Amino acid sequence: MKNPRLSWQIQSDRENVLQTAYEIRVADTPANLHRKDDLIWNSGKVESNQSADVVYSGPALTSMQRVYWQVRIWDNRNKATEWSEPAYWEMGLLKPTDWKASWITSSMTEDTTISEPCPYFRKEFSLTKKVKSARIYVTSKGLYQLFLNGKKVSPDLFAPGWTSYNKRLQYQTYDVTSLLEKKNAMGTILGDGWYRGYLTWDRKRNTYGDKLAVLLQLQINYMDGTSETMTTDNTWKEKSGPILSSDIYDGETYDARLKMPGWDKPDFDDSQWNKVSELPDGKDILVAQDGVPVRAADEIKPIKLFKTPKGETVFDLGQNMVGWVRLKVQGYKGDKVILKFAEVLDKDGNFYTANLRKAKATDTYILSGKGVEVYEPHFTFHGFRFVKVEGFPGTPDLNSITGIVIHSDMKPTGNFVCSDSLLNQLQHNIQWGQRGNFLDVPTDCPQRDERLGWTGDAQVFSMTAAFNFNVAAFYTKWLRDLAADQQSNGIVPHVIPDVLHGAGGSAAWADASVIVPWSVYLTYGDKRILEEQYPGMKSWVEYMHGRAGKKNLWLGDAHFGDWLAFATNQSDYPGATTDKDLIATAYYFYSTSLLSKIAGIIGNENDAEQYKKLAGEIRKAFNAEFVTPNGRLESNTQTAYVLALAFHLLPEDKVSKAANYLADDVRKFGHLTTGFVGTPLLCQTLSDNGYPDLAFMLLMNKKYPSWLYPVTQGATTIWERWDGQKPDGTFQDVGMNSFNHYAYGAIGEWMYSYVGGIRIDPKQPGYKHFFLAPHVGGGLSYATTTFQSLYGSVESDWKIQDDNFIYTVTIPANTTATVILPGANSEQLTLNSLPLKSEMKKVVTQQPDGVSMELGSGQYRFHYPYENAKKK
Ligand code: BGC
C-alpha cells in the first residue's frame, strides 16, 4: 500500500476518555521529527475522534524509503498528550523496474513428475566499505529458505507464502545489516511447496509451473552515502544436497551423509557446483507481503511413549497439532529413522492413518553417524497428535522428539474462560483448530491430501477467527487472492487460491467474497477492505442475480448445501436435509442486503438503493416459495429456520411463529441437526428469538451430535464431523474424516458475544462503540471474556457468588459501550461498591429484563442480587 494507515491506542487512568483531535508528524529520522522544517508531513491539528486506520496523506514516498512517525492527541477535557514514542515504516519496491535481479533456476534436467532433491543456490561476495543499512528483497517459485553467512535470515517459514501464484506473488524484505561481514556468502534452498508439489486428492503436480526459481536483491547503503545492489544472476551456483525430497503432503527425506558443511558461508569450495540458468520471467506480479508470515509458535514435549497392540512404537504429544517434530538421535552412518504422523488411534489402540487418504505424511532421516544429530524438515507439515517411529537406533525416550507447532503468526486477541471445564476444553479446541488451519491460507484441514482454502469453511468461521486472533492482515491477503481468482462472470471458486480449475459458485461458499470482508470490517472498522473487495462482491451478487432471474429465486443449481448435517439411516427420517434452493436463495438475499449496506458505507448511494430494492424482491420471492402462511418453512429443518430468522428474511408477523417451529424442532430432537451452514448461526438465532435456554441446552449437550461430544471423547481440536469417532471407537467414513477442521468451531462467536457478552455494534464497528451484554445460563457460575481491540482491551467478567451477580467490565479509551445487566434493578445496583451516583443514574435505563446504561471508558464493577438475574 502506498498510503499506509496509522493507528494508536490511548492509555489513561481517567474515566470517559475520548479523543477530540490528533496531530501526526512524519520525518526521515527520529531527530527530524522535532524540526518543523525537516518534516515530511505534518497533519496539523485534525478535529477527529479517529484513532484507528488514519491514512497517511503526506507526499508520495519512494521505494525503500524509511520514515518515522509520532502522534499526539487532544482529549475531551481539551488536554493535549505528549508526543508518542517514534515508530517507523518502510516502503517496499514500488515499481517492477526497481527489481534489478534475474530469476535463476537449476540448469540440470529434472523429472518433475516426482519429488526431486531440493536445489541449493549460493553466491559469495566481499565488501570493502562500512555498511549503514542493508535489505534483502526476495521471493521464489516454490518455497525458499534463506541463509547469510551461515545464519538463517529470518524465522519465517513457507515463504513466500501461498498466493494465486500466476497473478500475485509476494516478496519478503529482510533487514540484514547486522549479518554482513567483509567476506560474505548468501545461500538459498528451494522446495516444491504449493507451486509444483502434490496438490489435491488427484495428486496433481506442477500446478503453477514446473521450474523452481529464486529472485533476490540485496540493497546495501554505505556510511559514505553510496549504495550498491547485489542480485541473483548467472554467477550464482547450484547443487542438490541432503534433502532428497520434500513435499507438503508426503513429507521429507533427508540424507545427512550428503550434508555440505559451510555451503552457506564464505570460502566454501563450490567448484563442483553447477551453473544456474536465468529465466526471462517478469516481475510485474510481485507484491510486498500483505499477509503475516508463518512461524514456529510453540514446542510440545510428548506426554507418552508406548507400544501399540500391533507392536508399533508411538509417541503421544497430547495435542492434535500442526507442524513437525524435531528429532534427536545418535547412531551409525546410514541408519534410517522413519517418522509417521497420525491424528488418532483406532479402537484397538493402533496407529491410524487411513483418514490422511493419499498423503504419505512421512519424514525419513538417514544418519551421518556423527555424534548426536538433530533434524527438522524444511518444506513439509503434518497434522498429528501421534508419531510412529521406525528404525530408531537404540531406544527412543520422551526427549527423542519435540513437536514444533507452526502457524501464521497472528497475535492472539481473544479469550474465553468459564466455570465449566468441558466448555473450556471446547474453547481450547476451537483455538487450536484455528492455529492448525491458519497456515498462510485458511485451510479446511491440515493433514490429508487436501489442505485447501475452502471458502465456505472460512466464511462460517470468520467471526470466531477474528475474536481469537488478529486476522486483519491474514484475511486481507487471502481476499486479494479471492479477488484475483474470481472469474469474470462473478463465480467465486470453491477454494482460494483456486487449484480446482475454476470449480465454484456454491451458495454459502462463494458468499465468502462478501461475508469475510464484512467480518473484517465489523471487527476492525476497516473500510478500505470493503472498498477493495467491492467490485468482486458486486460481481458475485450479479452472478446470483443472473441465475435467479426475474423470479428472484435461485433454483436448480448444484451446491454443497448444509454440508455434513445430521443424518440417520432410518427410512422415514433420512436426515435433516435442507433444500439447496432454499439455502441458495437465502444466501442470495443475505449477500445482496450486505452489499447494499456496504455500498452505503463506502458512499455508493446508487448501488445501496438498487441492492436494497433487489433484496426486498428476493425476500418477497423467498416467502412466497419457501414459507407457509403460518410461518413454517418448506424444509422443516433447524437450518432452514435459522437462515430465515438470522438473515431477517421473514415478515414481522411470522418471526415468532418460525422461531416457535425452530424451538419445537430443537426440543423434539433434544440436539442440533445442523451442518456447516446452519451450525454457526443456531445458538445466536435461538438467543435472539427468546430461547436462550435452548441455546445453552445445545451447547452443554454431551451426546452426539453436539459440540461437547468430541470433547468427551478426548478431542483436542474441532472435528470435521459430529461423530468422527463413535462411542465404540469406530470411525466415520474414511474418505472424509478430519479431526482438525475448524468449521464447527464457529460456535466460538456465540460464546464470546452471548455467554461472554462482548458484542460488536455494526453501526460503530471496530469496537468504537460496542455492547457488553452477557447471557447467563447453562449452569455456569462465571465467564471471563477478553478481547484486544484496536483501541485496547475490552473485558467482560461475570460471576454469581453468594446469591449476587458481580459484573466487572473494561471499556478502552476512545470507545463507549452499552452495558446491559441481566435481571438487574437499578435501585439495588452498586457500582464499585457504592450505590449509583446521581450522575450515573442519568445514563441508566430500567428495562423490563434488566438495566442498560451508556458508559465511557474505564473499569466498572457492578453488584446486585442474583435472584433478579436468575429470573431472566
Ligand atoms: C472440505 C470441506 C469443504 C467441502 C466442500 C471438503 O472436502 O474438507 O471442509 O467445505 O469439501 O463441501
Short mmCIF file of C-alpha atoms and ligand atoms in Angstrom, two decimals, residues 201 357 444-445 448 450 454-457 509 560 563 676 720 736 741 743, ligand 1:
data_model
loop_
_atom_site.label_atom_id
_atom_site.label_comp_id
_atom_site.label_asym_id
_atom_site.label_seq_id
_atom_site.Cartn_x
_atom_site.Cartn_y
_atom_site.Cartn_z
CA TRP A 201 -6.72 -35.61 -3.85
CA ARG A 357 -6.05 -40.56 2.27
CA ASP A 444 -10.22 -26.85 5.70
CA CYS A 445 -7.86 -29.30 7.36
CA ARG A 448 -4.96 -35.22 4.45
CA GLU A 450 -6.38 -31.56 0.71
CA TRP A 454 -12.17 -23.79 1.19
CA THR A 455 -14.27 -20.65 1.06
CA GLY A 456 -17.32 -21.98 2.94
CA ASP A 457 -15.26 -23.08 5.91
CA TRP A 509 -19.12 -20.96 -0.04
CA PHE A 560 -22.79 -28.20 -1.18
CA TRP A 563 -22.77 -29.93 4.38
CA PHE A 676 -21.81 -26.33 8.02
CA GLU A 720 -14.95 -32.29 10.69
CA MET A 736 -13.62 -37.64 4.71
CA HIS A 741 -11.47 -28.96 10.84
CA ALA A 743 -15.87 -25.06 10.72
C1 BGC B 1 -13.70 -30.00 2.70
C2 BGC B 1 -14.75 -29.14 3.35
C3 BGC B 1 -15.33 -28.32 2.26
C4 BGC B 1 -16.06 -29.30 1.39
C5 BGC B 1 -16.95 -28.77 0.36
C6 BGC B 1 -14.39 -30.93 1.78
O1 BGC B 1 -13.54 -31.82 1.15
O2 BGC B 1 -12.88 -30.63 3.60
O3 BGC B 1 -14.46 -28.61 4.54
O4 BGC B 1 -16.03 -27.21 2.61
O5 BGC B 1 -15.19 -30.27 0.86
O6 BGC B 1 -18.15 -29.19 0.66
#
